[in-house]
Tab-separated table of C-alpha atoms and ligand atoms in Angstrom:
chain	number	residue	atom	x	y	z
A	1	UNK	CA	39.450	18.215	19.560
A	2	UNK	CA	35.690	18.347	19.705
A	3	UNK	CA	33.909	17.509	22.949
A	4	UNK	CA	31.833	14.778	21.293
A	5	UNK	CA	35.059	13.220	19.986
A	6	UNK	CA	36.758	13.427	23.404
A	7	UNK	CA	33.769	11.849	25.127
A	8	UNK	CA	33.692	8.955	22.648
A	9	UNK	CA	37.465	8.431	22.872
A	10	UNK	CA	37.499	8.407	26.704
A	11	UNK	CA	34.563	5.967	26.841
A	12	UNK	CA	36.234	3.613	24.422
A	13	UNK	CA	39.455	3.567	26.443
A	14	UNK	CA	37.420	2.257	29.401
A	15	UNK	CA	35.420	-0.298	27.481
A	16	UNK	CA	37.369	-1.889	24.657
A	17	UNK	CA	40.510	-4.002	24.487
A	18	UNK	CA	43.250	-1.753	23.135
A	19	UNK	CA	43.863	-3.588	19.896
A	20	UNK	CA	43.405	-0.730	17.447
A	21	UNK	CA	45.555	2.344	16.822
A	22	UNK	CA	42.649	4.648	15.966
A	23	UNK	CA	42.730	7.721	13.755
A	24	UNK	CA	41.671	10.916	15.580
A	25	UNK	CA	38.278	10.638	13.930
A	26	UNK	CA	34.875	9.370	15.115
A	27	UNK	CA	32.359	8.470	12.462
A	28	UNK	CA	28.586	8.514	12.929
A	29	UNK	CA	27.252	8.292	9.401
A	30	UNK	CA	28.209	7.897	5.775
A	31	UNK	CA	26.865	8.246	2.267
A	32	UNK	CA	28.650	7.294	-0.970
A	33	UNK	CA	32.251	8.509	-0.577
A	34	UNK	CA	31.486	10.810	2.355
A	35	UNK	CA	31.812	10.192	6.080
A	36	UNK	CA	30.399	12.464	8.813
A	37	UNK	CA	31.640	12.999	12.359
A	38	UNK	CA	29.686	13.713	15.566
A	39	UNK	CA	30.358	17.453	15.400
A	40	UNK	CA	29.367	17.892	11.781
A	41	UNK	CA	32.804	17.125	10.299
A	42	UNK	CA	32.727	15.955	6.644
A	43	UNK	CA	35.359	13.752	5.101
A	44	UNK	CA	36.035	12.380	1.636
A	45	UNK	CA	36.643	8.698	2.308
A	46	UNK	CA	39.448	7.317	0.155
A	47	UNK	CA	39.784	4.151	2.208
A	48	UNK	CA	36.279	2.515	2.185
A	49	UNK	CA	36.682	0.586	5.418
A	50	UNK	CA	39.842	-0.904	4.039
A	51	UNK	CA	38.605	-1.833	0.553
A	52	UNK	CA	35.266	-2.920	1.973
A	53	UNK	CA	32.510	-0.472	0.983
A	54	UNK	CA	33.356	-0.701	-2.725
A	55	UNK	CA	29.808	0.459	-3.615
A	56	UNK	CA	30.022	3.443	-1.289
A	57	UNK	CA	28.608	3.916	2.206
A	58	UNK	CA	24.948	3.129	2.793
A	59	UNK	CA	24.226	2.258	-0.864
A	60	UNK	CA	20.480	2.537	-1.378
A	61	UNK	CA	20.006	-0.702	-3.317
A	62	UNK	CA	21.972	-2.658	-0.734
A	63	UNK	CA	20.008	-1.043	2.125
A	64	UNK	CA	16.816	-2.160	0.377
A	65	UNK	CA	18.004	-5.801	0.137
A	66	UNK	CA	19.080	-5.728	3.785
A	67	UNK	CA	15.631	-4.502	4.872
A	68	UNK	CA	13.681	-6.928	2.704
A	69	UNK	CA	15.806	-9.982	3.578
A	70	UNK	CA	15.784	-9.037	7.305
A	71	UNK	CA	12.024	-9.432	7.187
A	72	UNK	CA	12.139	-12.731	5.284
A	73	UNK	CA	15.006	-14.819	6.725
A	74	UNK	CA	18.230	-13.734	8.458
A	75	UNK	CA	19.783	-17.002	9.619
A	76	UNK	CA	19.249	-20.678	9.856
A	77	UNK	CA	21.948	-23.266	10.493
A	78	UNK	CA	23.980	-24.663	7.629
A	79	UNK	CA	22.071	-27.889	8.391
A	80	UNK	CA	19.489	-26.415	6.014
A	81	UNK	CA	19.422	-25.746	2.292
A	82	UNK	CA	19.147	-22.007	1.504
A	83	UNK	CA	18.475	-20.673	-1.969
A	84	UNK	CA	20.100	-17.307	-1.164
A	85	UNK	CA	23.435	-19.109	-0.874
A	86	UNK	CA	22.974	-20.802	-4.221
A	87	UNK	CA	21.976	-17.601	-6.036
A	88	UNK	CA	25.048	-15.879	-4.604
A	89	UNK	CA	27.307	-18.869	-5.389
A	90	UNK	CA	26.103	-18.914	-9.008
A	91	UNK	CA	26.702	-15.205	-9.449
A	92	UNK	CA	30.097	-15.149	-7.684
A	93	UNK	CA	31.441	-18.258	-9.429
A	94	UNK	CA	30.229	-16.730	-12.702
A	95	UNK	CA	32.748	-13.909	-12.330
A	96	UNK	CA	35.575	-16.475	-12.769
A	97	UNK	CA	34.539	-17.342	-16.360
A	98	UNK	CA	34.478	-21.057	-15.597
A	99	UNK	CA	37.734	-21.237	-13.608
A	100	UNK	CA	35.923	-21.953	-10.334
A	101	UNK	CA	32.880	-24.131	-9.786
A	102	UNK	CA	32.631	-24.542	-5.969
A	103	UNK	CA	32.351	-22.049	-3.089
A	104	UNK	CA	32.651	-22.248	0.684
A	105	UNK	CA	31.250	-19.328	2.618
A	106	UNK	CA	32.582	-17.865	5.879
A	107	UNK	CA	32.776	-14.548	7.685
A	108	UNK	CA	36.110	-12.791	7.069
A	109	UNK	CA	39.303	-12.707	5.045
A	110	UNK	CA	41.270	-14.672	7.609
A	111	UNK	CA	38.588	-17.343	7.626
A	112	UNK	CA	38.567	-17.489	3.840
A	113	UNK	CA	42.325	-18.065	3.992
A	114	UNK	CA	41.868	-20.714	6.719
A	115	UNK	CA	39.434	-22.490	4.369
A	116	UNK	CA	41.948	-22.198	1.507
A	117	UNK	CA	44.726	-23.604	3.693
A	118	UNK	CA	42.552	-26.381	5.070
A	119	UNK	CA	41.241	-27.538	1.672
A	120	UNK	CA	44.790	-27.472	0.236
A	121	UNK	CA	46.020	-29.646	3.109
A	122	UNK	CA	43.066	-32.046	3.062
A	123	UNK	CA	43.012	-32.398	-0.746
A	124	UNK	CA	46.719	-33.214	-0.673
A	125	UNK	CA	46.409	-35.728	2.161
A	126	UNK	CA	43.051	-37.388	1.599
A	127	UNK	CA	42.628	-37.133	-2.227
A	128	UNK	CA	46.266	-37.223	-3.427
A	129	UNK	CA	47.348	-39.554	-0.598
A	130	UNK	CA	50.471	-37.500	0.151
A	131	UNK	CA	51.819	-36.757	3.659
A	132	UNK	CA	51.228	-33.427	5.425
A	133	UNK	CA	53.415	-30.675	4.026
A	134	UNK	CA	54.208	-26.981	3.932
A	135	UNK	CA	52.649	-23.995	2.210
A	136	UNK	CA	55.041	-21.372	0.882
A	137	UNK	CA	54.111	-17.700	1.412
A	138	UNK	CA	55.926	-14.494	0.444
A	139	UNK	CA	57.712	-11.912	2.621
A	140	UNK	CA	55.635	-8.933	3.692
A	141	UNK	CA	52.464	-10.923	3.032
A	142	UNK	CA	49.291	-10.279	4.922
A	143	UNK	CA	46.833	-13.144	5.218
A	144	UNK	CA	45.026	-12.418	8.503
A	145	UNK	CA	45.259	-12.633	12.299
A	146	UNK	CA	43.961	-16.088	13.219
A	147	UNK	CA	46.726	-18.371	14.509
A	148	UNK	CA	46.949	-20.144	11.132
A	149	UNK	CA	46.855	-17.053	8.914
A	150	UNK	CA	49.167	-15.027	11.128
A	151	UNK	CA	51.709	-17.840	10.753
A	152	UNK	CA	51.141	-17.677	6.980
A	153	UNK	CA	51.636	-13.907	7.153
A	154	UNK	CA	54.950	-14.636	8.797
A	155	UNK	CA	55.726	-11.081	9.951
A	156	UNK	CA	57.363	-10.922	13.380
A	157	UNK	CA	55.396	-7.801	14.425
A	158	UNK	CA	52.084	-9.679	14.107
A	159	UNK	CA	53.452	-12.827	15.775
A	160	UNK	CA	55.001	-11.006	18.722
A	161	UNK	CA	53.976	-12.639	21.993
A	162	UNK	CA	51.858	-15.303	20.356
A	163	UNK	CA	54.335	-18.169	20.367
A	164	UNK	CA	54.246	-20.962	19.497
A	165	UNK	CA	53.605	-20.076	15.876
A	166	UNK	CA	51.491	-22.558	13.972
A	167	UNK	CA	53.667	-24.853	11.845
A	168	UNK	CA	53.235	-25.650	8.152
A	169	UNK	CA	54.431	-22.426	6.506
A	170	UNK	CA	57.697	-21.403	4.990
A	171	UNK	CA	58.349	-17.903	3.734
A	172	UNK	CA	60.471	-16.794	0.796
A	173	UNK	CA	61.424	-13.270	-0.309
A	174	UNK	CA	58.836	-11.554	-2.506
A	175	UNK	CA	59.836	-11.068	-6.113
A	176	UNK	CA	62.596	-13.640	-6.535
A	177	UNK	CA	61.374	-16.633	-8.605
A	178	UNK	CA	64.752	-18.402	-8.282
A	179	UNK	CA	64.517	-18.402	-4.456
A	180	UNK	CA	60.922	-19.648	-4.660
A	181	UNK	CA	61.953	-22.510	-6.890
A	182	UNK	CA	64.866	-23.420	-4.619
A	183	UNK	CA	62.600	-23.420	-1.544
A	184	UNK	CA	60.227	-26.064	-2.982
A	185	UNK	CA	60.891	-29.526	-1.569
A	186	UNK	CA	58.958	-32.793	-1.716
A	187	UNK	CA	57.349	-31.512	1.467
A	188	UNK	CA	55.781	-28.469	-0.251
A	189	UNK	CA	52.074	-28.617	-1.062
A	190	UNK	CA	51.111	-25.120	-2.197
A	191	UNK	CA	52.108	-21.512	-2.732
A	192	UNK	CA	49.841	-18.804	-1.290
A	193	UNK	CA	50.249	-15.152	-2.304
A	194	UNK	CA	48.617	-11.766	-2.997
A	195	UNK	CA	49.151	-10.609	-6.553
A	196	UNK	CA	49.198	-7.049	-5.244
A	197	UNK	CA	50.376	-6.875	-1.646
A	198	UNK	CA	48.044	-4.434	0.099
A	199	UNK	CA	49.185	-4.021	3.714
A	200	UNK	CA	52.787	-4.079	2.502
A	201	UNK	CA	52.132	-0.777	0.696
A	202	UNK	CA	50.320	-1.633	-2.552
A	203	UNK	CA	53.078	-3.663	-4.227
A	204	UNK	CA	51.954	-5.279	-7.497
A	205	UNK	CA	53.822	-8.367	-8.762
A	206	UNK	CA	55.582	-7.930	-12.053
A	207	UNK	CA	53.948	-9.948	-14.852
A	208	UNK	CA	57.140	-12.018	-15.144
A	209	UNK	CA	57.128	-12.881	-11.406
A	210	UNK	CA	53.416	-13.720	-11.396
A	211	UNK	CA	53.945	-16.003	-14.420
A	212	UNK	CA	56.909	-17.614	-12.720
A	213	UNK	CA	54.965	-18.303	-9.485
A	214	UNK	CA	52.256	-20.057	-11.508
A	215	UNK	CA	54.768	-21.966	-13.642
A	216	UNK	CA	56.609	-23.222	-10.552
A	217	UNK	CA	53.324	-24.416	-9.024
A	218	UNK	CA	52.393	-26.275	-12.228
A	219	UNK	CA	55.843	-27.824	-12.781
A	220	UNK	CA	56.204	-28.961	-9.159
A	221	UNK	CA	52.600	-30.153	-8.718
A	222	UNK	CA	51.725	-27.499	-6.111
A	223	UNK	CA	48.362	-25.915	-5.506
A	224	UNK	CA	48.346	-22.219	-6.438
A	225	UNK	CA	46.355	-20.143	-3.922
A	226	UNK	CA	45.727	-16.450	-4.500
A	227	UNK	CA	44.541	-14.275	-1.583
A	228	UNK	CA	42.032	-11.932	-3.200
A	229	UNK	CA	40.736	-10.486	0.058
A	230	UNK	CA	41.904	-6.984	-0.905
A	231	UNK	CA	42.455	-7.256	-4.657
A	232	UNK	CA	39.114	-8.920	-5.451
A	233	UNK	CA	35.635	-7.576	-6.154
A	234	UNK	CA	36.709	-5.164	-8.940
A	235	UNK	CA	39.243	-3.335	-6.794
A	236	UNK	CA	42.205	-3.792	-9.145
A	237	UNK	CA	40.536	-3.221	-12.492
A	238	UNK	CA	39.155	-6.722	-13.226
A	239	UNK	CA	36.717	-8.698	-11.089
A	240	UNK	CA	39.691	-10.537	-9.571
A	241	UNK	CA	43.329	-9.528	-9.212
A	242	UNK	CA	44.575	-12.768	-10.785
A	243	UNK	CA	42.643	-11.891	-13.935
A	244	UNK	CA	44.732	-8.714	-14.356
A	245	UNK	CA	47.741	-11.056	-14.707
A	246	UNK	CA	45.946	-13.716	-16.750
A	247	UNK	CA	46.626	-16.331	-14.121
A	248	UNK	CA	44.633	-19.504	-13.308
A	249	UNK	CA	44.932	-20.254	-9.624
A	250	UNK	CA	43.442	-23.442	-8.132
A	251	UNK	CA	42.009	-21.644	-5.087
A	252	UNK	CA	41.170	-18.042	-4.185
A	253	UNK	CA	40.018	-16.444	-0.962
A	254	UNK	CA	37.876	-13.338	-0.835
A	255	UNK	CA	36.038	-11.164	1.714
A	256	UNK	CA	36.123	-7.409	2.442
A	257	UNK	CA	33.865	-5.957	-0.314
A	258	UNK	CA	31.877	-9.131	-0.820
A	259	UNK	CA	28.830	-7.788	1.024
A	260	UNK	CA	29.772	-4.074	1.010
A	261	UNK	CA	30.444	-3.964	4.760
A	262	UNK	CA	28.653	-6.997	6.175
A	263	UNK	CA	30.929	-9.826	7.347
A	264	UNK	CA	31.102	-12.304	4.490
A	265	UNK	CA	34.036	-14.334	3.126
A	266	UNK	CA	34.391	-17.008	0.532
A	267	UNK	CA	36.867	-19.630	-0.713
A	268	UNK	CA	36.428	-20.516	-4.392
A	269	UNK	CA	37.950	-23.543	-6.105
A	270	UNK	CA	37.439	-26.093	-8.885
A	271	UNK	CA	35.644	-29.447	-8.851
A	272	UNK	CA	38.827	-31.436	-8.438
A	273	UNK	CA	40.231	-29.544	-5.415
A	274	UNK	CA	36.747	-29.293	-3.885
A	275	UNK	CA	36.978	-33.078	-3.308
A	276	UNK	CA	39.264	-32.134	-0.366
A	277	UNK	CA	36.178	-31.229	1.703
A	278	UNK	CA	33.493	-33.743	2.607
A	279	UNK	CA	30.560	-33.236	5.016
A	280	UNK	CA	32.033	-32.484	8.443
A	281	UNK	CA	35.521	-31.434	7.223
A	282	UNK	CA	34.896	-27.738	7.715
A	283	UNK	CA	32.060	-25.468	8.868
A	284	UNK	CA	31.094	-22.194	10.505
A	285	UNK	CA	27.864	-21.138	12.159
A	286	UNK	CA	27.233	-17.881	10.319
A	287	UNK	CA	28.961	-18.715	7.015
A	288	UNK	CA	26.788	-17.715	4.078
A	289	UNK	CA	23.712	-16.849	6.097
A	290	UNK	CA	20.659	-15.811	4.094
A	291	UNK	CA	20.912	-12.080	4.811
A	292	UNK	CA	24.615	-11.959	3.956
A	293	UNK	CA	24.354	-13.941	0.779
A	294	UNK	CA	21.276	-12.009	-0.428
A	295	UNK	CA	23.424	-8.895	-0.055
A	296	UNK	CA	26.429	-10.579	-1.704
A	297	UNK	CA	24.310	-11.510	-4.751
A	298	UNK	CA	23.167	-7.909	-5.083
A	299	UNK	CA	26.745	-6.661	-4.850
A	300	UNK	CA	27.848	-8.910	-7.750
A	301	UNK	CA	24.782	-7.822	-9.745
A	302	UNK	CA	25.562	-4.120	-9.262
A	303	UNK	CA	29.304	-4.535	-9.935
A	304	UNK	CA	28.512	-6.227	-13.279
A	305	UNK	CA	25.577	-4.009	-14.260
A	306	UNK	CA	27.542	-0.838	-13.559
A	307	UNK	CA	30.799	-2.148	-15.042
A	308	UNK	CA	32.697	-1.226	-11.904
A	309	UNK	CA	35.795	-3.294	-12.814
A	310	UNK	CA	36.162	-1.164	-15.971
A	311	UNK	CA	35.504	2.003	-14.019
A	312	UNK	CA	38.068	0.988	-11.402
A	313	UNK	CA	40.665	0.453	-14.177
A	314	UNK	CA	39.902	3.755	-15.939
A	315	UNK	CA	39.471	6.026	-12.953
A	316	UNK	CA	42.477	4.384	-11.265
A	317	UNK	CA	44.653	5.037	-14.301
A	318	UNK	CA	43.444	8.627	-14.511
A	319	UNK	CA	44.132	9.220	-10.769
A	320	UNK	CA	47.638	7.743	-11.056
A	321	UNK	CA	48.293	10.254	-13.885
A	322	UNK	CA	47.260	13.129	-11.605
A	323	UNK	CA	49.647	11.897	-8.873
A	324	UNK	CA	52.482	11.341	-11.427
A	325	UNK	CA	52.016	14.955	-12.525
A	326	UNK	CA	52.439	16.145	-8.910
A	327	UNK	CA	55.546	13.917	-8.611
A	328	UNK	CA	57.019	15.686	-11.675
A	329	UNK	CA	56.085	19.106	-10.318
A	330	UNK	CA	57.857	18.545	-6.972
A	331	UNK	CA	60.899	16.363	-7.597
A	332	UNK	CA	62.121	14.441	-4.623
A	333	UNK	CA	58.725	14.304	-2.892
A	334	UNK	CA	56.955	11.376	-4.477
A	335	UNK	CA	59.238	8.376	-5.069
A	336	UNK	CA	56.670	6.237	-6.886
A	337	UNK	CA	52.984	5.952	-7.747
A	338	UNK	CA	51.954	2.338	-8.003
A	339	UNK	CA	48.999	-0.032	-8.046
A	340	UNK	CA	46.268	-1.285	-10.345
A	341	UNK	CA	42.691	-0.020	-10.692
A	342	UNK	CA	41.557	1.823	-7.598
A	343	UNK	CA	44.199	0.183	-5.402
A	344	UNK	CA	46.754	2.958	-5.353
A	345	UNK	CA	49.964	3.559	-3.414
A	346	UNK	CA	51.614	7.002	-3.424
A	347	UNK	CA	55.104	6.331	-2.094
A	348	UNK	CA	56.678	9.429	-0.596
A	349	UNK	CA	60.411	9.945	-0.534
A	350	UNK	CA	60.276	10.716	3.197
A	351	UNK	CA	58.218	9.576	6.217
A	352	UNK	CA	54.683	10.575	5.266
A	353	UNK	CA	52.944	11.040	8.636
A	354	UNK	CA	52.908	14.848	8.454
A	355	UNK	CA	51.406	14.779	4.919
A	356	UNK	CA	48.861	12.145	5.982
A	357	UNK	CA	47.839	14.307	8.964
A	358	UNK	CA	47.661	17.366	6.720
A	359	UNK	CA	45.337	15.514	4.340
A	360	UNK	CA	43.143	14.453	7.278
A	361	UNK	CA	42.945	18.073	8.489
A	362	UNK	CA	41.814	19.030	5.016
A	363	UNK	CA	39.085	16.359	5.217
A	364	UNK	CA	40.618	13.472	3.212
A	365	UNK	CA	40.804	10.010	4.712
A	366	UNK	CA	43.438	7.665	3.366
A	367	UNK	CA	45.739	5.145	4.984
A	368	UNK	CA	49.401	5.460	5.842
A	369	UNK	CA	51.199	2.150	5.531
A	370	UNK	CA	54.913	1.226	5.802
A	371	UNK	CA	55.527	4.812	7.028
A	372	UNK	CA	55.914	6.228	3.539
A	373	UNK	CA	52.976	4.933	1.496
A	374	UNK	CA	49.657	6.797	1.207
A	375	UNK	CA	47.280	3.982	0.363
A	376	UNK	CA	44.070	4.844	-1.497
A	377	UNK	CA	41.233	2.341	-1.702
A	378	UNK	CA	38.253	4.551	-2.532
A	379	UNK	CA	34.759	3.336	-3.377
A	380	UNK	CA	34.643	2.182	-6.991
A	381	UNK	CA	31.832	4.680	-7.454
A	382	UNK	CA	33.796	7.667	-6.180
A	383	UNK	CA	33.235	10.833	-8.243
A	384	UNK	CA	36.336	11.897	-10.135
A	385	UNK	CA	35.941	15.365	-8.584
A	386	UNK	CA	36.670	13.882	-5.104
A	387	UNK	CA	39.896	12.360	-6.386
A	388	UNK	CA	40.806	15.636	-8.086
A	389	UNK	CA	40.186	17.504	-4.824
A	390	UNK	CA	42.449	15.019	-3.019
A	391	UNK	CA	45.182	15.557	-5.652
A	392	UNK	CA	44.907	19.299	-5.215
A	393	UNK	CA	45.156	18.972	-1.375
A	394	UNK	CA	48.238	16.789	-1.798
A	395	UNK	CA	49.740	19.241	-4.276
A	396	UNK	CA	49.176	22.060	-1.786
A	397	UNK	CA	50.817	20.161	1.090
A	398	UNK	CA	53.851	19.162	-0.985
A	399	UNK	CA	54.253	22.721	-2.306
A	400	UNK	CA	54.385	24.087	1.227
A	401	UNK	CA	56.865	21.504	2.424
B	1	PLP	C1	45.206	-9.678	1.551
B	1	PLP	C2	44.498	-9.853	2.860
B	1	PLP	N1	44.243	-11.083	3.320
B	1	PLP	C3	43.581	-11.284	4.455
B	1	PLP	C4	43.118	-10.255	5.239
B	1	PLP	C5	42.393	-10.519	6.529
B	1	PLP	O1	41.066	-10.209	6.370
B	1	PLP	P1	40.136	-10.053	7.704
B	1	PLP	O2	40.633	-8.872	8.437
B	1	PLP	O3	38.760	-9.897	7.140
B	1	PLP	O4	40.315	-11.289	8.483
B	1	PLP	C6	43.365	-8.947	4.799
B	1	PLP	C7	42.936	-7.800	5.628
B	1	PLP	O5	43.366	-6.677	5.493
B	1	PLP	C8	44.057	-8.742	3.582
B	1	PLP	O6	44.356	-7.495	3.156
């Protein structure tokens, strides 16, 4: 271990709450798909935050907007009208091709989900005049760490020691439409799900299951909420994950890549459901501040101008083919290669920590989730050569196993 790394690690242990299991890597700068350590280490970043820096690290155009806007206006209260918010809202809503017409801005994925949950509840109670009810979520979901979203997440490991869990959620097993249908009662108000579960190891819904979830929502009069925090912003090969399944949710939440690394989140919905919020129903101090939304608008502009959804679909497909070829070459090592666009899970047939560490030693940063899944969420601008180099490093490690 380098001395600079050890110094940083020891200092952090004294100063920060121990909430994060860190990788043995310190980062001091980045550019595009590269990250650099304090002792001159260079890494190919296949993680992008966790699906955050979709336009690459320290993108020049984004840096320019940050500098200009920082000299013009950074923040005023949401008591004031701000055109930056409106420009961003227009551009962001435009990516839904008319499905959504209203936005609420906040600061993170969990907060975007809180807004989705709150508007679903308030719309049901105050507009539809129904009593308070439950939202159904799916097993292995990940919706965030606030008390509400961690209850929606429903996984014991994230709830441990935080009792009492917030009420209002019921969880059903992922992938079984029959069990979902059976779980709906007159007390159910909505279904909330990820169309590709990210933290659970990049697990895409089948088309049939996705269609069934939407059908059940429509037939039973439930709001259909899709958590696009990880799948959104061109990650999965279309602007939004739900578009890859041709779905029409009533509400989506988004964050992560929305401002390429600055804390921005959004909840998008239609005119009807937006009636659930009135002045005073919901708010946040920093939500949609001028600096953040100026950056957000530029992100949408670049994604559309550079056709990054299409690139994500094409390069993702190409990368999956490379990994499939490795799976064929070394039978019994890779159990499955899954995902959509540049949201890729390489599922190993054995605990993958050693391979993950080997990749890190060779200078490739990816994420290990569920013990066996190498999760890749590279910048949508990543050069194909970087993915090819990663494939060759993986090939080498599996050959020597
Ligand atoms: C699908 C999904 N929803 C919500 C969240 C929570 O987002 P945040 O960490 O910004 O609160 C995440 C974070 O990984 C996520 O992947």
